[in-house]
Amino acid sequence: MRRWPGLLLAVLLVSGGVVYTVEQREQDLRARASAPTPARTTKPSRIAAAVAARRVAIDTILVRRAGAVQTGDEQQFLADVDPLNKKLVAAQKTLFANLMEIGFTEIGYSQAEERFNPALLKAHGRTTYLVRVLMRYQIPKVDFTPVTTELGYTFVARDGHWLLTADNELDPDLGPGAHREAWDLGRIEVQRAPRVMVLVEKGDTVRGRAIVRAANEGLAEVTAYWPLTWNGSVLVIALDQTDVRDARFADEDIESAASTGSTFSSLPGQDTADGTVAGGYIVINPNQRDHVDEILLSHEITHVVTAALGGYEPLWLAEGAAEYVSWRGIEAISGPAEVLKWEQEVADTAVPQLSSLPGDNGFYQNTTDVYGVSWLAVRYLVHRIGLGKVEELYEDMARNGIDQASRDRILLARTGLTEATLWTALTTYRPQR
Ligand SMILES: [Zn+2]
């Protein structure tokens, strides 16, 4: 149920990359300024011409590959793949089949900046061209707008032709989740309902359909219990993989069953440091794929339907709202007694372990039940100002809660509480129907 570490990491890495580029550029400028004026030769312009020609050639390849996906032409998709790299050819066939199965309404690739790696230059020869590539796509109904993900491609020129010879050599230098989209992994299968799309391993049909049913129920619960009108479709990825997008299920201390990661219409660092969040995809922990139910998915789908609001809400509000929706579903099935019991437990055991509302830093590493405490905070606010006003608070926070001062101002204006007085209220909270 982790959501933000990936995004935060992405921001750090990408802004790190930007700083690096700027520093490099400044070094280049300084070096150029201090270098003696070169003798007049035609060499620099020849290099510039070669770089320009390469840019056009690679652009042409990228357009051809995107066109191949749009027309379903596998041969055209593979035409510029290095035939000597059999493993890559096989992987690209799988990729093509996956892309076809998803059925994008829009797909395009563009070159970002060139990256330099002496080891790769040595391995592939002097024509080696390593470039960060932006993939812009739109999955019908799932993505409201085209969204962007990044890749790293290695091209070499052979007999006057540019060939894609590797697609993973830049991966360690890209943002988290890059080249780990569902279609970048093994062969996938798509199971659909009108507002649900589930991606499973090829042949994992029965499980895929079960997850579609759970997602339908989860979506119905979010629609019933969270007063935000949302007419999108939910994408759930349930593969036999521990690393999908920015979800990392292998190296987490606290096991989580699923995670919702952001999609970006503009990546962090592309136009703004934070990027522009377009929505979210749900990824299921591979060892939890048999335990996906509407309780788990209603929590994650709450993240999905609120994702595009902006993403600046505090985590206690994001996780508290998701837990609120999920528990409303439980209440509908097992009655209010179960909820009262759990509220009492959180109030008796989790709240005394904290001295304030759980902050964003270390939220997901906290061994105290911060989900329970966040849920209690949202329950308290719903009793105090009503669910409709809590939803408005959420929207305002998500759009405008860019720093603590803004969050404080929004919380006070909309609830009459500060984080401190809200916390004090929770320490004396008594479960109420
Ligand atoms: Zn969550």
Tab-separated table of N, CA and C in Angstrom, residues 42-152:
chain	number	residue	atom	x	y	z
A	42	THR	N	37.328	22.396	-40.740
A	42	THR	CA	35.929	22.097	-41.034
A	42	THR	C	35.404	21.029	-40.078
A	43	LYS	N	36.281	20.553	-39.193
A	43	LYS	CA	35.918	19.403	-38.365
A	43	LYS	C	34.669	19.614	-37.498
A	44	PRO	N	34.620	20.720	-36.726
A	44	PRO	CA	33.440	20.866	-35.857
A	44	PRO	C	32.129	20.810	-36.629
A	45	SER	N	32.073	21.430	-37.771
A	45	SER	CA	30.810	21.429	-38.506
A	45	SER	C	30.510	20.047	-39.068
A	46	ARG	N	31.593	19.305	-39.379
A	46	ARG	CA	31.360	17.935	-39.859
A	46	ARG	C	30.771	17.081	-38.744
A	47	ILE	N	31.294	17.268	-37.520
A	47	ILE	CA	30.751	16.521	-36.381
A	47	ILE	C	29.288	16.918	-36.150
A	48	ALA	N	29.043	18.226	-36.198
A	48	ALA	CA	27.668	18.708	-35.996
A	48	ALA	C	26.721	18.114	-37.029
A	49	ALA	N	27.207	18.029	-38.263
A	49	ALA	CA	26.370	17.467	-39.333
A	49	ALA	C	26.091	15.987	-39.078
A	50	ALA	N	27.123	15.273	-38.603
A	50	ALA	CA	26.947	13.841	-38.323
A	50	ALA	C	25.959	13.638	-37.178
A	51	VAL	N	26.065	14.499	-36.154
A	51	VAL	CA	25.142	14.399	-35.012
A	51	VAL	C	23.711	14.678	-35.472
A	52	ALA	N	23.564	15.692	-36.334
A	52	ALA	CA	22.226	16.035	-36.837
A	52	ALA	C	21.659	14.888	-37.675
A	53	ALA	N	22.524	14.278	-38.506
A	53	ALA	CA	22.066	13.163	-39.349
A	53	ALA	C	21.660	11.972	-38.481
A	54	ARG	N	22.436	11.743	-37.428
A	54	ARG	CA	22.117	10.639	-36.525
A	54	ARG	C	20.771	10.890	-35.842
A	55	ARG	N	20.560	12.137	-35.445
A	55	ARG	CA	19.307	12.476	-34.775
A	55	ARG	C	18.108	12.161	-35.681
A	56	VAL	N	18.224	12.558	-36.931
A	56	VAL	CA	17.142	12.306	-37.896
A	56	VAL	C	16.948	10.802	-38.103
A	57	ALA	N	18.073	10.081	-38.223
A	57	ALA	CA	17.993	8.629	-38.459
A	57	ALA	C	17.302	7.923	-37.285
A	58	ILE	N	17.685	8.295	-36.068
A	58	ILE	CA	17.089	7.646	-34.887
A	58	ILE	C	15.610	8.042	-34.756
A	59	ASP	N	15.319	9.316	-35.007
A	59	ASP	CA	13.911	9.756	-34.994
A	59	ASP	C	13.082	8.907	-35.953
A	60	THR	N	13.641	8.674	-37.128
A	60	THR	CA	12.942	7.888	-38.158
A	60	THR	C	12.658	6.471	-37.644
A	61	ILE	N	13.658	5.883	-36.985
A	61	ILE	CA	13.480	4.532	-36.427
A	61	ILE	C	12.370	4.538	-35.368
A	62	LEU	N	12.398	5.547	-34.510
A	62	LEU	CA	11.403	5.605	-33.426
A	62	LEU	C	9.992	5.783	-33.993
A	63	VAL	N	9.873	6.607	-35.011
A	63	VAL	CA	8.568	6.797	-35.657
A	63	VAL	C	8.101	5.497	-36.302
A	64	ARG	N	9.066	4.798	-36.936
A	64	ARG	CA	8.736	3.530	-37.598
A	64	ARG	C	8.238	2.502	-36.581
A	65	ARG	N	8.894	2.451	-35.424
A	65	ARG	CA	8.492	1.472	-34.395
A	65	ARG	C	7.105	1.789	-33.842
A	66	ALA	N	6.850	3.060	-33.576
A	66	ALA	CA	5.522	3.442	-33.081
A	66	ALA	C	4.454	3.144	-34.136
A	67	GLY	N	4.769	3.429	-35.383
A	67	GLY	CA	3.840	3.153	-36.485
A	67	GLY	C	3.541	1.666	-36.592
A	68	ALA	N	4.572	0.849	-36.352
A	68	ALA	CA	4.397	-0.605	-36.420
A	68	ALA	C	3.395	-1.091	-35.376
A	69	VAL	N	3.429	-0.467	-34.199
A	69	VAL	CA	2.474	-0.849	-33.150
A	69	VAL	C	1.066	-0.428	-33.579
A	70	GLN	N	0.975	0.750	-34.183
A	70	GLN	CA	-0.351	1.233	-34.588
A	70	GLN	C	-0.955	0.379	-35.706
A	71	THR	N	-0.115	-0.151	-36.586
A	71	THR	CA	-0.644	-0.936	-37.706
A	71	THR	C	-0.533	-2.439	-37.468
A	72	GLY	N	0.094	-2.835	-36.354
A	72	GLY	CA	0.210	-4.262	-36.057
A	72	GLY	C	1.206	-4.977	-36.945
A	73	ASP	N	2.283	-4.288	-37.306
A	73	ASP	CA	3.269	-4.840	-38.239
A	73	ASP	C	4.536	-5.247	-37.482
A	74	GLU	N	4.631	-6.519	-37.093
A	74	GLU	CA	5.766	-6.987	-36.303
A	74	GLU	C	7.093	-6.837	-37.053
A	75	GLN	N	7.068	-7.137	-38.337
A	75	GLN	CA	8.302	-7.057	-39.136
A	75	GLN	C	8.880	-5.650	-39.116
A	76	GLN	N	7.970	-4.685	-39.249
A	76	GLN	CA	8.413	-3.291	-39.232
A	76	GLN	C	8.958	-2.913	-37.852
A	77	PHE	N	8.338	-3.465	-36.796
A	77	PHE	CA	8.796	-3.176	-35.434
A	77	PHE	C	10.210	-3.707	-35.215
A	78	LEU	N	10.499	-4.865	-35.824
A	78	LEU	CA	11.799	-5.513	-35.622
A	78	LEU	C	12.843	-5.082	-36.653
A	79	ALA	N	12.427	-4.296	-37.644
A	79	ALA	CA	13.305	-3.977	-38.779
A	79	ALA	C	14.612	-3.309	-38.350
A	80	ASP	N	14.583	-2.531	-37.286
A	80	ASP	CA	15.780	-1.794	-36.870
A	80	ASP	C	16.430	-2.380	-35.630
A	81	VAL	N	16.046	-3.624	-35.285
A	81	VAL	CA	16.651	-4.293	-34.128
A	81	VAL	C	17.845	-5.107	-34.620
A	82	ASP	N	18.952	-5.012	-33.891
A	82	ASP	CA	20.189	-5.708	-34.260
A	82	ASP	C	19.942	-7.221	-34.383
A	83	PRO	N	20.022	-7.781	-35.593
A	83	PRO	CA	19.728	-9.211	-35.768
A	83	PRO	C	20.769	-10.113	-35.098
A	84	LEU	N	21.947	-9.541	-34.790
A	84	LEU	CA	22.989	-10.352	-34.135
A	84	LEU	C	22.687	-10.564	-32.650
A	85	ASN	N	21.849	-9.704	-32.102
A	85	ASN	CA	21.488	-9.839	-30.691
A	85	ASN	C	20.178	-10.627	-30.592
A	86	LYS	N	20.327	-11.963	-30.587
A	86	LYS	CA	19.148	-12.849	-30.645
A	86	LYS	C	18.241	-12.669	-29.426
A	87	LYS	N	18.871	-12.451	-28.268
A	87	LYS	CA	18.080	-12.281	-27.045
A	87	LYS	C	17.205	-11.031	-27.144
A	88	LEU	N	17.797	-9.976	-27.694
A	88	LEU	CA	17.047	-8.729	-27.828
A	88	LEU	C	15.906	-8.916	-28.834
A	89	VAL	N	16.179	-9.595	-29.937
A	89	VAL	CA	15.136	-9.823	-30.946
A	89	VAL	C	13.950	-10.562	-30.309
A	90	ALA	N	14.271	-11.602	-29.514
A	90	ALA	CA	13.207	-12.376	-28.855
A	90	ALA	C	12.424	-11.486	-27.877
A	91	ALA	N	13.156	-10.679	-27.096
A	91	ALA	CA	12.500	-9.803	-26.120
A	91	ALA	C	11.635	-8.757	-26.822
A	92	GLN	N	12.109	-8.289	-27.965
A	92	GLN	CA	11.357	-7.279	-28.707
A	92	GLN	C	10.085	-7.861	-29.314
A	93	LYS	N	10.132	-9.162	-29.664
A	93	LYS	CA	8.917	-9.832	-30.154
A	93	LYS	C	7.867	-9.887	-29.036
A	94	THR	N	8.323	-10.233	-27.834
A	94	THR	CA	7.420	-10.254	-26.674
A	94	THR	C	6.856	-8.869	-26.422
A	95	LEU	N	7.746	-7.859	-26.461
A	95	LEU	CA	7.312	-6.475	-26.243
A	95	LEU	C	6.245	-6.088	-27.265
A	96	PHE	N	6.489	-6.412	-28.526
A	96	PHE	CA	5.535	-6.052	-29.567
A	96	PHE	C	4.178	-6.710	-29.308
A	97	ALA	N	4.207	-8.007	-28.974
A	97	ALA	CA	2.949	-8.724	-28.702
A	97	ALA	C	2.215	-8.080	-27.525
A	98	ASN	N	2.970	-7.697	-26.490
A	98	ASN	CA	2.357	-7.044	-25.316
A	98	ASN	C	1.731	-5.695	-25.683
A	99	LEU	N	2.476	-4.910	-26.451
A	99	LEU	CA	1.977	-3.589	-26.839
A	99	LEU	C	0.692	-3.732	-27.656
A	100	MET	N	0.664	-4.731	-28.541
A	100	MET	CA	-0.537	-4.979	-29.346
A	100	MET	C	-1.715	-5.361	-28.444
A	101	GLU	N	-1.425	-6.194	-27.462
A	101	GLU	CA	-2.486	-6.679	-26.582
A	101	GLU	C	-3.102	-5.542	-25.762
A	102	ILE	N	-2.288	-4.580	-25.373
A	102	ILE	CA	-2.812	-3.446	-24.586
A	102	ILE	C	-3.713	-2.572	-25.447
A	103	GLY	N	-3.328	-2.370	-26.694
A	103	GLY	CA	-4.183	-1.600	-27.598
A	103	GLY	C	-4.172	-0.106	-27.317
A	104	PHE	N	-2.996	0.497	-27.355
A	104	PHE	CA	-2.869	1.934	-27.089
A	104	PHE	C	-3.651	2.760	-28.113
A	105	THR	N	-4.260	3.857	-27.636
A	105	THR	CA	-4.852	4.786	-28.591
A	105	THR	C	-3.785	5.723	-29.132
A	106	GLU	N	-2.734	5.900	-28.348
A	106	GLU	CA	-1.647	6.752	-28.809
A	106	GLU	C	-0.345	6.136	-28.336
A	107	ILE	N	0.665	6.156	-29.193
A	107	ILE	CA	1.985	5.698	-28.771
A	107	ILE	C	3.031	6.420	-29.608
A	108	GLY	N	4.070	6.901	-28.946
A	108	GLY	CA	5.138	7.597	-29.658
A	108	GLY	C	6.410	7.587	-28.836
A	109	TYR	N	7.537	7.651	-29.503
A	109	TYR	CA	8.828	7.671	-28.816
A	109	TYR	C	9.595	8.895	-29.278
A	110	SER	N	10.296	9.544	-28.333
A	110	SER	CA	11.125	10.677	-28.742
A	110	SER	C	12.453	10.636	-28.005
A	111	GLN	N	13.485	11.185	-28.642
A	111	GLN	CA	14.798	11.214	-28.015
A	111	GLN	C	14.849	12.327	-26.977
A	112	ALA	N	15.298	11.973	-25.770
A	112	ALA	CA	15.646	13.021	-24.799
A	112	ALA	C	17.136	13.302	-25.023
A	113	GLU	N	17.961	13.242	-23.977
A	113	GLU	CA	19.370	13.599	-24.173
A	113	GLU	C	20.251	12.374	-24.382
A	114	GLU	N	21.392	12.583	-25.031
A	114	GLU	CA	22.392	11.528	-25.171
A	114	GLU	C	23.063	11.304	-23.817
A	115	ARG	N	23.405	10.068	-23.529
A	115	ARG	CA	24.137	9.754	-22.301
A	115	ARG	C	25.471	9.118	-22.693
A	116	PHE	N	26.489	9.344	-21.893
A	116	PHE	CA	27.818	8.835	-22.223
A	116	PHE	C	28.238	7.760	-21.245
A	117	ASN	N	28.806	6.683	-21.775
A	117	ASN	CA	29.274	5.588	-20.938
A	117	ASN	C	30.486	4.959	-21.634
A	118	PRO	N	31.686	5.221	-21.117
A	118	PRO	CA	32.916	4.748	-21.760
A	118	PRO	C	32.939	3.234	-21.936
A	119	ALA	N	32.405	2.497	-20.935
A	119	ALA	CA	32.428	1.031	-21.010
A	119	ALA	C	31.594	0.541	-22.193
A	120	LEU	N	30.442	1.199	-22.419
A	120	LEU	CA	29.577	0.775	-23.528
A	120	LEU	C	30.194	1.152	-24.873
A	121	LEU	N	30.883	2.298	-24.878
A	121	LEU	CA	31.576	2.730	-26.097
A	121	LEU	C	32.614	1.686	-26.486
A	122	LYS	N	33.307	1.184	-25.453
A	122	LYS	CA	34.327	0.175	-25.675
A	122	LYS	C	33.678	-1.128	-26.171
A	123	ALA	N	32.536	-1.479	-25.576
A	123	ALA	CA	31.882	-2.743	-25.904
A	123	ALA	C	31.273	-2.740	-27.309
A	124	HIS	N	30.661	-1.626	-27.695
A	124	HIS	CA	29.917	-1.605	-28.958
A	124	HIS	C	30.647	-0.888	-30.090
A	125	GLY	N	31.733	-0.199	-29.782
A	125	GLY	CA	32.476	0.500	-30.837
A	125	GLY	C	32.167	1.980	-30.886
A	126	ARG	N	32.891	2.675	-31.768
A	126	ARG	CA	32.879	4.142	-31.726
A	126	ARG	C	31.577	4.761	-32.211
A	127	THR	N	30.712	4.000	-32.871
A	127	THR	CA	29.442	4.594	-33.314
A	127	THR	C	28.369	4.550	-32.216
A	128	THR	N	28.698	3.926	-31.082
A	128	THR	CA	27.718	3.740	-30.007
A	128	THR	C	26.973	5.027	-29.666
A	129	TYR	N	25.664	4.947	-29.672
A	129	TYR	CA	24.828	6.098	-29.318
A	129	TYR	C	23.840	5.651	-28.257
A	130	LEU	N	24.071	6.139	-27.045
A	130	LEU	CA	23.220	5.801	-25.903
A	130	LEU	C	22.302	6.992	-25.662
A	131	VAL	N	20.993	6.751	-25.684
A	131	VAL	CA	20.073	7.884	-25.583
A	131	VAL	C	18.897	7.541	-24.669
A	132	ARG	N	18.521	8.533	-23.850
A	132	ARG	CA	17.306	8.386	-23.044
A	132	ARG	C	16.124	8.669	-23.963
A	133	VAL	N	15.131	7.798	-23.908
A	133	VAL	CA	13.980	7.898	-24.817
A	133	VAL	C	12.706	8.063	-23.983
A	134	LEU	N	11.859	8.984	-24.392
A	134	LEU	CA	10.565	9.151	-23.727
A	134	LEU	C	9.501	8.411	-24.523
A	135	MET	N	8.779	7.529	-23.863
A	135	MET	CA	7.656	6.843	-24.492
A	135	MET	C	6.390	7.535	-24.020
A	136	ARG	N	5.642	8.066	-24.980
A	136	ARG	CA	4.391	8.750	-24.651
A	136	ARG	C	3.245	7.905	-25.182
A	137	TYR	N	2.296	7.596	-24.322
A	137	TYR	CA	1.245	6.667	-24.726
A	137	TYR	C	-0.051	6.992	-24.014
A	138	GLN	N	-1.106	6.391	-24.505
A	138	GLN	CA	-2.400	6.508	-23.830
A	138	GLN	C	-3.136	5.184	-23.941
A	139	ILE	N	-3.473	4.609	-22.793
A	139	ILE	CA	-4.278	3.385	-22.766
A	139	ILE	C	-5.738	3.819	-22.725
A	140	PRO	N	-6.561	3.339	-23.676
A	140	PRO	CA	-7.939	3.815	-23.728
A	140	PRO	C	-8.664	3.646	-22.391
A	141	LYS	N	-9.344	4.690	-21.970
A	141	LYS	CA	-10.150	4.773	-20.750
A	141	LYS	C	-9.317	4.833	-19.470
A	142	VAL	N	-8.168	4.152	-19.449
A	142	VAL	CA	-7.336	4.147	-18.233
A	142	VAL	C	-6.618	5.489	-18.066
A	143	ASP	N	-5.983	5.948	-19.141
A	143	ASP	CA	-5.269	7.228	-19.093
A	143	ASP	C	-6.173	8.317	-19.687
A	144	PHE	N	-6.480	9.323	-18.880
A	144	PHE	CA	-7.314	10.427	-19.369
A	144	PHE	C	-6.563	11.288	-20.377
A	145	THR	N	-5.238	11.351	-20.193
A	145	THR	CA	-4.386	12.127	-21.095
A	145	THR	C	-3.198	11.246	-21.460
A	146	PRO	N	-2.475	11.577	-22.520
A	146	PRO	CA	-1.243	10.827	-22.793
A	146	PRO	C	-0.278	10.968	-21.615
A	147	VAL	N	0.416	9.888	-21.289
A	147	VAL	CA	1.370	9.896	-20.186
A	147	VAL	C	2.745	9.465	-20.701
A	148	THR	N	3.760	9.745	-19.899
A	148	THR	CA	5.131	9.525	-20.350
A	148	THR	C	5.873	8.590	-19.410
A	149	THR	N	6.656	7.685	-19.996
A	149	THR	CA	7.545	6.820	-19.230
A	149	THR	C	8.895	6.836	-19.951
A	150	GLU	N	9.979	6.481	-19.249
A	150	GLU	CA	11.287	6.602	-19.905
A	150	GLU	C	11.950	5.262	-20.162
A	151	LEU	N	12.829	5.276	-21.142
A	151	LEU	CA	13.586	4.104	-21.569
A	151	LEU	C	15.001	4.555	-21.911
A	152	GLY	N	15.903	3.596	-22.036
A	152	GLY	CA	17.241	3.923	-22.527
A	152	GLY	C	17.601	2.985	-23.659
